[in-house]
CSV table of C-alpha atoms and ligand atoms in Angstrom, one decimal:
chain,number,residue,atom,x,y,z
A,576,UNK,CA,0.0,0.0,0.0
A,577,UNK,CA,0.8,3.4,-0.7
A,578,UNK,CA,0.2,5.4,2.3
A,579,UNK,CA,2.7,6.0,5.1
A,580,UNK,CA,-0.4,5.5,7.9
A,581,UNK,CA,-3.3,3.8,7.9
A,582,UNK,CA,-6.2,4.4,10.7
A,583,UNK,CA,-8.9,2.0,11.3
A,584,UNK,CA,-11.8,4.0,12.9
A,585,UNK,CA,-12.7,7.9,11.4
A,586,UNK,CA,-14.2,8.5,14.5
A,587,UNK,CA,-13.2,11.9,16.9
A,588,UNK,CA,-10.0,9.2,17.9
A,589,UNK,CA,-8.8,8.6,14.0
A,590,UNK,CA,-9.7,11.8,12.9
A,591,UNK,CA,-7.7,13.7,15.0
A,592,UNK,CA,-4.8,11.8,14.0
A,593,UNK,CA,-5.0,12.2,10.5
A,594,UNK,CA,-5.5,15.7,10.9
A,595,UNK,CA,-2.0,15.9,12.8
A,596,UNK,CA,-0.3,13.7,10.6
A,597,UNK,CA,-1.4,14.8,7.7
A,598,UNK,CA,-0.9,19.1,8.4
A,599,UNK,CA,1.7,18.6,10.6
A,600,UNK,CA,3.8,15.8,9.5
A,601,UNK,CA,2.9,16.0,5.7
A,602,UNK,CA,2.1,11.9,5.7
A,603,UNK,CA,-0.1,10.1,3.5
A,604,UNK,CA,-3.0,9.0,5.3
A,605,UNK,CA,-5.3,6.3,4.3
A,606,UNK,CA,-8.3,6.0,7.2
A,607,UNK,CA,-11.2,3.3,6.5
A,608,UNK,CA,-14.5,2.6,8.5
A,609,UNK,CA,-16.5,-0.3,8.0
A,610,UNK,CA,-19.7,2.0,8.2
A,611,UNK,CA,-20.9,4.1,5.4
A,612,UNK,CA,-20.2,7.2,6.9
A,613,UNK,CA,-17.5,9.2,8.9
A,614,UNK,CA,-17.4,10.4,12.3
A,615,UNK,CA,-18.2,7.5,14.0
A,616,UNK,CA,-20.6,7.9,17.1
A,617,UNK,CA,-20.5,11.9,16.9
A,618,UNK,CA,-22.0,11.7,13.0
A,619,UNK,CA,-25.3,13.5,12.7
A,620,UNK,CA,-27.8,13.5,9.5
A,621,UNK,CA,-30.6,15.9,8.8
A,622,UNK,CA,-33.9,14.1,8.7
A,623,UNK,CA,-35.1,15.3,5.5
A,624,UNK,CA,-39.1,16.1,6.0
A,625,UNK,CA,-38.0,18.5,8.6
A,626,UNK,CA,-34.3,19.9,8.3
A,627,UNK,CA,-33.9,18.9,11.5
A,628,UNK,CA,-30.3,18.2,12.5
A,629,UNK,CA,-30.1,14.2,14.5
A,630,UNK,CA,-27.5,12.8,16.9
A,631,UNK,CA,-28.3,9.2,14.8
A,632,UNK,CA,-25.8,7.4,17.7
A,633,UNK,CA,-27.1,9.2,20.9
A,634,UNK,CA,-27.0,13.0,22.0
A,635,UNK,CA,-23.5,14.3,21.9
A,636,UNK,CA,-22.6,17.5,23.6
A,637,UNK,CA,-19.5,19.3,23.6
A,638,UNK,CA,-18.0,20.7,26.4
A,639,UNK,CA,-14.0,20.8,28.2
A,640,UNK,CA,-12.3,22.6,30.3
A,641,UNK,CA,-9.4,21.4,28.4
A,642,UNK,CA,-7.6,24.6,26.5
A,643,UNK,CA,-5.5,22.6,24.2
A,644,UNK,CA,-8.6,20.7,22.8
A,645,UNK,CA,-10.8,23.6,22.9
A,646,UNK,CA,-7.9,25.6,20.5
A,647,UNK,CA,-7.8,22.8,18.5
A,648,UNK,CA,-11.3,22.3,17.8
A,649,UNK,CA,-12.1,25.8,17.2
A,650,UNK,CA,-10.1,25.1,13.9
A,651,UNK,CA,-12.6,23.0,12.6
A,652,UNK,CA,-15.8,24.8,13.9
A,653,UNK,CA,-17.4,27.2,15.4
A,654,UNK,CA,-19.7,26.4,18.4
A,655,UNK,CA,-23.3,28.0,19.7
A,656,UNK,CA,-23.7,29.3,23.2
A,657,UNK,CA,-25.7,26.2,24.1
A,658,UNK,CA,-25.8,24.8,27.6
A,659,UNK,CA,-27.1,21.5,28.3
A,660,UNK,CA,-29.6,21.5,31.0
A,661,UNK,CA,-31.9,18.2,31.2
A,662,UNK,CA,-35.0,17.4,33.5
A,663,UNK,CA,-36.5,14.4,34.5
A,664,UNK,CA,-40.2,13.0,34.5
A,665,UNK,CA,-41.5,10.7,38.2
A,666,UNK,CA,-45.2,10.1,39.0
A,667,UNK,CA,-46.5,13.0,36.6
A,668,UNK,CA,-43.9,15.8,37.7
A,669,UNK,CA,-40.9,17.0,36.0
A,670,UNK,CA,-37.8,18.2,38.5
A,671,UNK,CA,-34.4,19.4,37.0
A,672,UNK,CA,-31.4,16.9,37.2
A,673,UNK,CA,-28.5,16.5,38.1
A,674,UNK,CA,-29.9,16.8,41.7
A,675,UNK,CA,-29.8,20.4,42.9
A,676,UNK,CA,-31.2,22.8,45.5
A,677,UNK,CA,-34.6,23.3,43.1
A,678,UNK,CA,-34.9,19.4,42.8
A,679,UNK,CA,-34.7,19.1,46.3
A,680,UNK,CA,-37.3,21.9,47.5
A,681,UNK,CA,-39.7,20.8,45.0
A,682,UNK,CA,-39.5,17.3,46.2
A,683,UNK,CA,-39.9,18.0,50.0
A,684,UNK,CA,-42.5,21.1,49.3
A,685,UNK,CA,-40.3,23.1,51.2
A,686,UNK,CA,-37.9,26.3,51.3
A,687,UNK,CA,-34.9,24.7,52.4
A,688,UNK,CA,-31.5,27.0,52.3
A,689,UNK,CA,-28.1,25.4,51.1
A,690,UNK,CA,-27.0,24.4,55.1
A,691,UNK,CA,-30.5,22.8,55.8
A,692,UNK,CA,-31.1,20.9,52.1
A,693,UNK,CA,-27.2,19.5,53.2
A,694,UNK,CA,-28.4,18.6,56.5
A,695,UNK,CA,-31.4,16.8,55.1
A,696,UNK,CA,-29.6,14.7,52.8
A,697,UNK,CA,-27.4,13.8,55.1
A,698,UNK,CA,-29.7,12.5,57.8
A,699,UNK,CA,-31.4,10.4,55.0
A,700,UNK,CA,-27.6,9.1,53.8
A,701,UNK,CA,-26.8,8.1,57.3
A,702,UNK,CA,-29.8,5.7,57.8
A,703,UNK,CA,-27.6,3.3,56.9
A,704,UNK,CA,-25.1,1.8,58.6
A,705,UNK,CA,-22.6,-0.4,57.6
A,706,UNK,CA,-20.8,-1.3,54.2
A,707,UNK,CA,-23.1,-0.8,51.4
A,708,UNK,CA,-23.3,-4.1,50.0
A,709,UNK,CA,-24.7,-3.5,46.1
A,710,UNK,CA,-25.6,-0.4,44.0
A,711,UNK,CA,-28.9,0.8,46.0
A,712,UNK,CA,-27.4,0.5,49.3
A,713,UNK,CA,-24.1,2.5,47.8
A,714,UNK,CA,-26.8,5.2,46.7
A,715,UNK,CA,-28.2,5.7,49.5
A,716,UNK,CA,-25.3,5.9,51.4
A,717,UNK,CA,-24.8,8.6,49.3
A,718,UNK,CA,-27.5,10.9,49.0
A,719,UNK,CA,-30.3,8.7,51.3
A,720,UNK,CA,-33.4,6.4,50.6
A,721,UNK,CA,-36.0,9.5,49.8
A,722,UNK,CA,-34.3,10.5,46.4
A,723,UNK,CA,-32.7,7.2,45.5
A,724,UNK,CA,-36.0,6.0,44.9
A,725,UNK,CA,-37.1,8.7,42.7
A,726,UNK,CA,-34.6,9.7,40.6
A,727,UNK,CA,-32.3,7.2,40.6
A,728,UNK,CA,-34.1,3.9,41.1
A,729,UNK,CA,-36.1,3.2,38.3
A,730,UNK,CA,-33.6,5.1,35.9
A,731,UNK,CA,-30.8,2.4,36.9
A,732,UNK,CA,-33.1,-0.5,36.6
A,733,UNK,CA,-34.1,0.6,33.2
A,734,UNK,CA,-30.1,1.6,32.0
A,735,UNK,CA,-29.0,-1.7,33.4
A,736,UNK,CA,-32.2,-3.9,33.2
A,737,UNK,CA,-31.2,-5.3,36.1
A,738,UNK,CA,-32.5,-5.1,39.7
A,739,UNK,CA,-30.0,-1.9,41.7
A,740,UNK,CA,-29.7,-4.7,44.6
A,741,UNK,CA,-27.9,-6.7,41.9
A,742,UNK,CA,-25.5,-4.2,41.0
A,743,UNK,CA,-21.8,-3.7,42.2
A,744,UNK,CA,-21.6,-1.1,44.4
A,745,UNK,CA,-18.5,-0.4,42.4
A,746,UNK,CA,-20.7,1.0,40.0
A,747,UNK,CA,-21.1,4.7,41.9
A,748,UNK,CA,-18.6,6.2,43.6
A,749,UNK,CA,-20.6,9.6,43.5
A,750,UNK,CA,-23.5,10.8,42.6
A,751,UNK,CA,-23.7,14.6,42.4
A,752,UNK,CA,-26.0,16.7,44.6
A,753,UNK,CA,-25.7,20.7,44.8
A,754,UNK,CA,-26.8,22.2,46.9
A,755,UNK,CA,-27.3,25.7,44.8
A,756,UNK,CA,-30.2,26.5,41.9
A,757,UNK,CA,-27.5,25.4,39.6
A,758,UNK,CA,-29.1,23.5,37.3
A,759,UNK,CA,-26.4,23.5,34.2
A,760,UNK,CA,-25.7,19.6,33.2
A,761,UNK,CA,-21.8,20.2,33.0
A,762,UNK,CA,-19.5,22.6,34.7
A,763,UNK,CA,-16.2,22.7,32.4
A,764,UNK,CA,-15.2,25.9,31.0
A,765,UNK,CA,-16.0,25.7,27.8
A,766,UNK,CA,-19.4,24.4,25.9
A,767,UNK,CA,-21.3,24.5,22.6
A,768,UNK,CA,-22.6,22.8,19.8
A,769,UNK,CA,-20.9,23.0,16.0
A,770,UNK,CA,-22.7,26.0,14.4
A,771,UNK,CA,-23.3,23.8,11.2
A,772,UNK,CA,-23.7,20.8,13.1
A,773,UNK,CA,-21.1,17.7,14.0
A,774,UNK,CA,-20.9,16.0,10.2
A,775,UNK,CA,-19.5,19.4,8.6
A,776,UNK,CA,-16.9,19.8,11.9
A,777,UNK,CA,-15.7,16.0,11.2
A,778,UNK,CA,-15.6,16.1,7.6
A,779,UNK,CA,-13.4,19.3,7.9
A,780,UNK,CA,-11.0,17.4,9.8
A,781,UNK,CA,-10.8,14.8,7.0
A,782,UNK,CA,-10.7,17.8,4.1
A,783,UNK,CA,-6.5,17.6,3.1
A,784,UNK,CA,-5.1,16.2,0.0
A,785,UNK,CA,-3.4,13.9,2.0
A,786,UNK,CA,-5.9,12.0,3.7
A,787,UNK,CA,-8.2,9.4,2.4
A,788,UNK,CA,-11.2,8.2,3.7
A,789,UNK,CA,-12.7,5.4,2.7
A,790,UNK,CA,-16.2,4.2,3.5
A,791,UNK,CA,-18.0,0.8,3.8
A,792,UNK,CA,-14.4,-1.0,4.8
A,793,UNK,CA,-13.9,-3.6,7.4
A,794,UNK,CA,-10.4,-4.1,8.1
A,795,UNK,CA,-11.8,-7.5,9.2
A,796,UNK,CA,-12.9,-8.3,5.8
A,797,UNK,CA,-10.4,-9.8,3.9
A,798,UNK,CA,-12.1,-8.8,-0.2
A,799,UNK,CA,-10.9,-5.3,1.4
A,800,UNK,CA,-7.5,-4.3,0.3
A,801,UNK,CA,-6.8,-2.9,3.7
A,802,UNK,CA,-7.5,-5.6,5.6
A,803,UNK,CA,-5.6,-6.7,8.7
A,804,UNK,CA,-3.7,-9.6,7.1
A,805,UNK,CA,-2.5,-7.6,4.3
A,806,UNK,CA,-1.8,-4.7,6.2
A,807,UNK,CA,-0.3,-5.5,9.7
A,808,UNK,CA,3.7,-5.8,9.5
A,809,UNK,CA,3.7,-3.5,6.1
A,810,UNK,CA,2.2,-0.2,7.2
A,811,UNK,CA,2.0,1.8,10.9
A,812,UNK,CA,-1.7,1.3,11.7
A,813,UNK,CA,-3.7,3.1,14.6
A,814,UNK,CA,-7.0,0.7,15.4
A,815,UNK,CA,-9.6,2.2,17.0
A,816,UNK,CA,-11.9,-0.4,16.9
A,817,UNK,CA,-13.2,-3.3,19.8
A,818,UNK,CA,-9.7,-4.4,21.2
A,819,UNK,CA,-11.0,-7.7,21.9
A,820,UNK,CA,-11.9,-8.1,17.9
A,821,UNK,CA,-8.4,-7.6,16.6
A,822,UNK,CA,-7.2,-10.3,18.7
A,823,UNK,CA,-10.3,-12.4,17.3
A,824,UNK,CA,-11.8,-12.5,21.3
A,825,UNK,CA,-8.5,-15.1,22.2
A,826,UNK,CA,-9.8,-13.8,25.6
A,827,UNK,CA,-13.3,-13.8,25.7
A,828,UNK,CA,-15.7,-11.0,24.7
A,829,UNK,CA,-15.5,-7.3,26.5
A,830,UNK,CA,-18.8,-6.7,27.8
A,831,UNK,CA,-20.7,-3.2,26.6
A,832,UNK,CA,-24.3,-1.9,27.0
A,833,UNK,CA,-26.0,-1.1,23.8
A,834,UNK,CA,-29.2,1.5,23.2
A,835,UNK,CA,-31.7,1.1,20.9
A,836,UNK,CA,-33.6,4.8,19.1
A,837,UNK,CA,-36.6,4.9,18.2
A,838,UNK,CA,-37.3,8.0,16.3
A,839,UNK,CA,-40.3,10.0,15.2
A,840,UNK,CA,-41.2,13.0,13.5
A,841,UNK,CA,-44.6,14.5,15.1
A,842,UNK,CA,-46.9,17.1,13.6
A,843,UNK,CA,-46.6,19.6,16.3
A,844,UNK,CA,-43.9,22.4,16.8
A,845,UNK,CA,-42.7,22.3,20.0
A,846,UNK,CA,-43.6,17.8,22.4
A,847,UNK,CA,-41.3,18.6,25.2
A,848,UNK,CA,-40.2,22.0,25.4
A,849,UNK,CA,-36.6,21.1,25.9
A,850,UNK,CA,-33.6,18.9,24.2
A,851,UNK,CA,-33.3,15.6,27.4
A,852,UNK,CA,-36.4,14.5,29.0
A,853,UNK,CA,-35.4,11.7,31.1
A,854,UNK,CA,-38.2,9.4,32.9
A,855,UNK,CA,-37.1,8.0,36.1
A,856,UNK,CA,-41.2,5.6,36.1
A,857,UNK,CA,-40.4,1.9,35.7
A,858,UNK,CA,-43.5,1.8,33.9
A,859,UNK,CA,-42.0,3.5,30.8
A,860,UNK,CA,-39.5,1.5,29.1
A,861,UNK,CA,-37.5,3.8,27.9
A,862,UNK,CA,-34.9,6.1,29.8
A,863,UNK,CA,-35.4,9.2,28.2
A,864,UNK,CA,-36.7,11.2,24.9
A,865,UNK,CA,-34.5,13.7,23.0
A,866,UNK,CA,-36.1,16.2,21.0
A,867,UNK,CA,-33.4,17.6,18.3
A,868,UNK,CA,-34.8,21.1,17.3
A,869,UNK,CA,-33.9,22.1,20.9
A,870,UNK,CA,-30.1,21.9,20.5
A,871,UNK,CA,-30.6,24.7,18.1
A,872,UNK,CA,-32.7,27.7,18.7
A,873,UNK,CA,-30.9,30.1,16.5
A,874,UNK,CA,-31.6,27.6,13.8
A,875,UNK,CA,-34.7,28.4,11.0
A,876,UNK,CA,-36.4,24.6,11.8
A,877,UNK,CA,-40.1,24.5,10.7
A,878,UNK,CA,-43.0,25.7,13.5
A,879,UNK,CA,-44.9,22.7,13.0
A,880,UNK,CA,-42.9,20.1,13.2
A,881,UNK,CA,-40.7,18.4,15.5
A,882,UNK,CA,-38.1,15.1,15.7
A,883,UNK,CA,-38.1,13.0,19.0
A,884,UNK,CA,-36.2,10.3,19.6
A,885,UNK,CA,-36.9,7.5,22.3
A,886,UNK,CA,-34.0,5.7,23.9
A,887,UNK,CA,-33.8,2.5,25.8
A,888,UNK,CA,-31.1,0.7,27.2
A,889,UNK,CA,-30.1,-3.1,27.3
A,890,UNK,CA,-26.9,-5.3,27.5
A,891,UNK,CA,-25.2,-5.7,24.2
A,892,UNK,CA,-25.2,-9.0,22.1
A,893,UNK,CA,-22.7,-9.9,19.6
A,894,UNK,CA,-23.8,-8.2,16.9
A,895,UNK,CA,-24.9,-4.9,18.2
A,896,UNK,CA,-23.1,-1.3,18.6
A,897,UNK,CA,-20.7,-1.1,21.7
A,898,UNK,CA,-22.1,1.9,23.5
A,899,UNK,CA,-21.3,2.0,27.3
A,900,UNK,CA,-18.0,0.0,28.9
A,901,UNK,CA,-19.7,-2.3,31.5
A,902,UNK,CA,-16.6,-3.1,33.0
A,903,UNK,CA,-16.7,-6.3,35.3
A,904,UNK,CA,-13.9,-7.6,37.6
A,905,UNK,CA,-13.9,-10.5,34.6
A,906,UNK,CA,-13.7,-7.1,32.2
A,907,UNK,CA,-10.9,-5.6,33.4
A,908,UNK,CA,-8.8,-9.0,34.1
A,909,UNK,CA,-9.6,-9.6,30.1
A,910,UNK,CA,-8.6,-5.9,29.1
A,911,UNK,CA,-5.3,-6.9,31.1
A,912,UNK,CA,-4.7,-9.9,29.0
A,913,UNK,CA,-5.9,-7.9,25.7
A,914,UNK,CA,-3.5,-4.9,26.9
A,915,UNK,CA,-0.3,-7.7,27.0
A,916,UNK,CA,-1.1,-8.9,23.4
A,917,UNK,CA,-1.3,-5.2,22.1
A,918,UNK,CA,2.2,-4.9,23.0
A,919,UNK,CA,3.2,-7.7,21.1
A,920,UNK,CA,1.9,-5.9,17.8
A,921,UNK,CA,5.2,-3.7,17.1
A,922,UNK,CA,3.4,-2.2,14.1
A,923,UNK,CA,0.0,-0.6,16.1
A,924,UNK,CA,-1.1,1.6,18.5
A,925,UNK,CA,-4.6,1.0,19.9
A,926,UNK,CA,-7.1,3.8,21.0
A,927,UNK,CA,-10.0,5.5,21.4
A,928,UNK,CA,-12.9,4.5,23.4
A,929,UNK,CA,-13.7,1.0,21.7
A,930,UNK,CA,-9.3,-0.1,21.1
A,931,UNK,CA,-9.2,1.2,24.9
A,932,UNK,CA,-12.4,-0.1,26.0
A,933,UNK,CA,-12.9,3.3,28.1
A,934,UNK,CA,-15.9,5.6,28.1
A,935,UNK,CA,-14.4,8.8,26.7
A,936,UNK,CA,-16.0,11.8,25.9
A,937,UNK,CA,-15.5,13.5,22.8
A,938,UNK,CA,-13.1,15.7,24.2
A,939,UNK,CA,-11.0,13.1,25.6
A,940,UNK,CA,-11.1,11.1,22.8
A,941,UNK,CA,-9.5,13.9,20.8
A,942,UNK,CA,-7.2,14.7,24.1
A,943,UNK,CA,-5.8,11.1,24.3
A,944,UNK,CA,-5.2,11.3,20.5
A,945,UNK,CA,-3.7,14.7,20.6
A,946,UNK,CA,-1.1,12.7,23.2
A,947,UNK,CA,-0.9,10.0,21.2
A,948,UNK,CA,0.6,12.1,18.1
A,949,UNK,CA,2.8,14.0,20.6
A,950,UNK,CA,4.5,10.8,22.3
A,951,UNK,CA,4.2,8.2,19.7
A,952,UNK,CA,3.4,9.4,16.6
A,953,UNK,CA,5.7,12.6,15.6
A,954,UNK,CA,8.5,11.3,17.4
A,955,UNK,CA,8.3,8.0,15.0
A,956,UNK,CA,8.1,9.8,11.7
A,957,UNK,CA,10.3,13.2,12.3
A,958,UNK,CA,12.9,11.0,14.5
A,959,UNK,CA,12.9,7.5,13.7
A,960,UNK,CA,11.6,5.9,17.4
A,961,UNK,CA,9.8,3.1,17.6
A,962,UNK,CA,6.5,3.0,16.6
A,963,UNK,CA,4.2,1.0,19.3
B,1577,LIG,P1,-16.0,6.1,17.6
B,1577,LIG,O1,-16.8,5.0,18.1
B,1577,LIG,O2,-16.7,7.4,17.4
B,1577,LIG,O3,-15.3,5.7,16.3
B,1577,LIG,C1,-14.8,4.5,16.0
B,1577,LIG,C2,-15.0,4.2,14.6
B,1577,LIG,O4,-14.3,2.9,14.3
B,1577,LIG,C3,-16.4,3.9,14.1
B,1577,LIG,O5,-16.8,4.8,13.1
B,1577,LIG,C4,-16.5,2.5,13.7
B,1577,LIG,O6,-17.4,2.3,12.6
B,1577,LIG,C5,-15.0,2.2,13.3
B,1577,LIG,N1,-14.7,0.8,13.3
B,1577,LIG,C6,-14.9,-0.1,14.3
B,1577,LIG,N2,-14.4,-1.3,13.9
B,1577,LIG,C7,-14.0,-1.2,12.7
B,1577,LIG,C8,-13.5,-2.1,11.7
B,1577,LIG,N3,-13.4,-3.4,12.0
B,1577,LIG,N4,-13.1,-1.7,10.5
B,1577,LIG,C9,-13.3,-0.4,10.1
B,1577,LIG,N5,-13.8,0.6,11.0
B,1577,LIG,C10,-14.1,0.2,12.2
B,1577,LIG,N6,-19.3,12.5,24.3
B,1577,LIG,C11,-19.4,13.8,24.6
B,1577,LIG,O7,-18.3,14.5,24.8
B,1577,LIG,N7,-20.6,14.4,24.8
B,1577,LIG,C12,-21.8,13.7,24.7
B,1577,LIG,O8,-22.8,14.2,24.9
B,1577,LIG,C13,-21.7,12.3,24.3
B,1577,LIG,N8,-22.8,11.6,24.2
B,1577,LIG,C14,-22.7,10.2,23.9
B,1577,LIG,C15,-23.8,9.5,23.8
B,1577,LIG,C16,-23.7,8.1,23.5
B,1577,LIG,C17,-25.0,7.3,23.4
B,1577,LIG,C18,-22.4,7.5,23.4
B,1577,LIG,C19,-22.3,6.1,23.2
B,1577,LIG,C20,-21.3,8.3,23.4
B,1577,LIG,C21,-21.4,9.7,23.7
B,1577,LIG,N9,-20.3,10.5,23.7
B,1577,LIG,C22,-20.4,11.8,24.1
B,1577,LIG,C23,-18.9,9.9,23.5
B,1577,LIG,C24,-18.5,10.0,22.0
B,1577,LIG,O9,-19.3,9.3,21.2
B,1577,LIG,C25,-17.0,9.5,22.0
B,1577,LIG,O10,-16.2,10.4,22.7
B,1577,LIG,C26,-16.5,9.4,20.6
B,1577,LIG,O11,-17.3,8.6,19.8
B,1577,LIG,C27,-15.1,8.7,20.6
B,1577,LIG,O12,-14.5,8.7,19.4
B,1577,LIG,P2,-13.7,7.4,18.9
B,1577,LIG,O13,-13.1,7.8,17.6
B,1577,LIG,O14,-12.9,6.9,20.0
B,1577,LIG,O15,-14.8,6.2,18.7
């Protein structure tokens, strides 16, 4: 093959390589993806009766508080003032989430200030005694029995379709409470969404003479011509696909939770008056509804029409998209034993959220990336060290 790199994966992770590579280091870059579009789990798609821009993988919103990736994506895009905020249906009522001083007033019908809202949660919290044993007792160690069971109860049951007593307390080490009106999702410095949305940002990235993208490619599949066997051993090769496939699951399968969308374009203008609706009820299966025109007031979308999408949660099978690490003791022993075999492969470097099997947000998957140019990458190509 002609190219100096190839990169499995044109997600945030491969993307950002090839970016650096190609700009910085002038190399020929030759990325593939087995799906037939780029930008892995951050691609969006207008849905075309409405104009209406959709996460088609899940909700994805931007925000760090990391300046180097903020600099660097700023390149690419530029972002709205957007700021997530996201609220939560139980037994007919909405309450604003993540848990804060509103949540907690509205749910005890009462006027509490900061110091007394504190000293009620932590009279609930230390009703128990003890070791907390699985996920619900952890909770509640945390932030007491009374709000466990209404805003995180049923929510878990549904994410994990399993019963919280049957959870790992491992699971939680915190769950946030403040104890101000605060009710802004995430507190890093910087937020936004792309002004022309996430598909323009990511094919921007890809936009050199130098890089080539191409589409509908498994590196698994051996009719491709950059499949593994013909590539490993005769061209550098970042993989940022499942760790435990390369290695054709010698060690067993990773476990992941996948979701399943359900979307829906209704005939009124405005179904839930903002972008994250979760719904903490048992009795609705899903976990939450996302209604797209909401991530982008400025925009010109049509007045009466709208795009929902209904999200629900289960373990993932074989054959189904790897959303959310699940990360068992058995997990993390396998990752080990993937991890030793990686180093073996002198000619690849693994990463991203599915070669790492890590959750990472956007901005870490471009952070790690950013890192992995920096200490593996330009120090290969401009001075000759090794490459994995
Ligand atoms: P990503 O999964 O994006 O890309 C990997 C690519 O590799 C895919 O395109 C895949 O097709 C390709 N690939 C895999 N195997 C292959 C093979 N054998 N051959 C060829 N190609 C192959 N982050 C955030 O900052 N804010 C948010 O709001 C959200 N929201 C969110 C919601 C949901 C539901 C999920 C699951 C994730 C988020 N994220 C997020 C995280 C975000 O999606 C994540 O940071 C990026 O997708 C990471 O980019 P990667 O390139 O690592 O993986």
């Amino acid at each position: 093959m002609t190219a100096d790199l190839l990169i499995v994966g044109s997600g945030f992770f491969g993307l950002t390589i090839a970016d650096r590579c190609a700009r910085e280091l002038g190399l020929q870059v030759q990325v593939i993806d087995r799906r037939d579009h780029l930008g892995g789990n951050a691609y969006t798609e207008v849905e075309p009766e409405t104009g209406i821009e959709v996460h088609r993988y899940g909700a994805h919103l931007f925000h760090t508080s990391n300046q180097r990736v903020w600099d660097y994506v700023n390149q690419f895009t530029d972002f709205t003032p957007y700021q997530h905020r996201v609220y939560t249906t139980y037994r007919g009522e909405v309450f604003s989430m993540p848990i804060n001083l509103g949540t907690i007033n509205q749910f005890n019908r009462s006027a509490f200030t900061p110091a007394e809202a504190r000293a009620w949660v932590a009279e609930q919290a230390s009703m128990l005694t003890g070791e907390p044993a699985n996920f619900e007792e952890k909770a509640i160690s945390l932030i007491g029995q009374p709000l466990y069971e209404a805003f995180i109860k049923g929510y878990t049951a549904k994410q994990w379709q399993t019963d919280p007593r049957e959870l790992s307390a491992e699971i939680i080490s915190r769950l946030p409470v403040r104890y101000t009106y605060d009710n802004r999702y995430f507190s890093d410095t910087y937020e936004g969404l792309p002004v022309d949305g996430y598909t323009a940002w990511l094919e921007r990235m890809a936009d050199h003479p130098n890089i080539t993208v191409t589409l509908e490619a498994d590196f698994f599949d051996e009719t491709q011509p950059h499949h593994k066997a013909a590539t490993v051993g005769q061209v550098p090769i970042v993989y940022t696909g499942p760790v435990d496939r390369y290695f054709d699951f010698a060690h067993g399968d990773l476990s992941w939770r996948t979701l399943d969308f359900e979307t829906e374009v209704l005939p009124v203008g405005d179904f839930q008056g903002t972008t994250v609706m979760n719904y903490a009820d048992t009795d609705i299966d899903y976990t939450r509804i996302h209604e797209f025109r909401h991530f982008h007031p400025e925009r010109d979308y049509p007045a009466d029409k709208t795009v929902i999408m209904r999200e629900f949660s289960r373990f993932a099978e074989h054959s189904d998209e790897p959303y959310y690490p699940i990360n068992t003791p058995q997990d993390r022993e396998r990752l080990l034993a993937y991890r030793e075999l990686a180093k073996g492969e002198a000619d690849v470097l693994f990463g991203g959220r599915l070669g790492t099997y890590q959750y990472l947000d956007m901005h870490m998957a471009i952070g790690s990336a950013l890192s992995m140019y920096d200490n593996k990458l330009a120090p290969h190509f401009r001075d000759g060290k090794a490459f994995a």
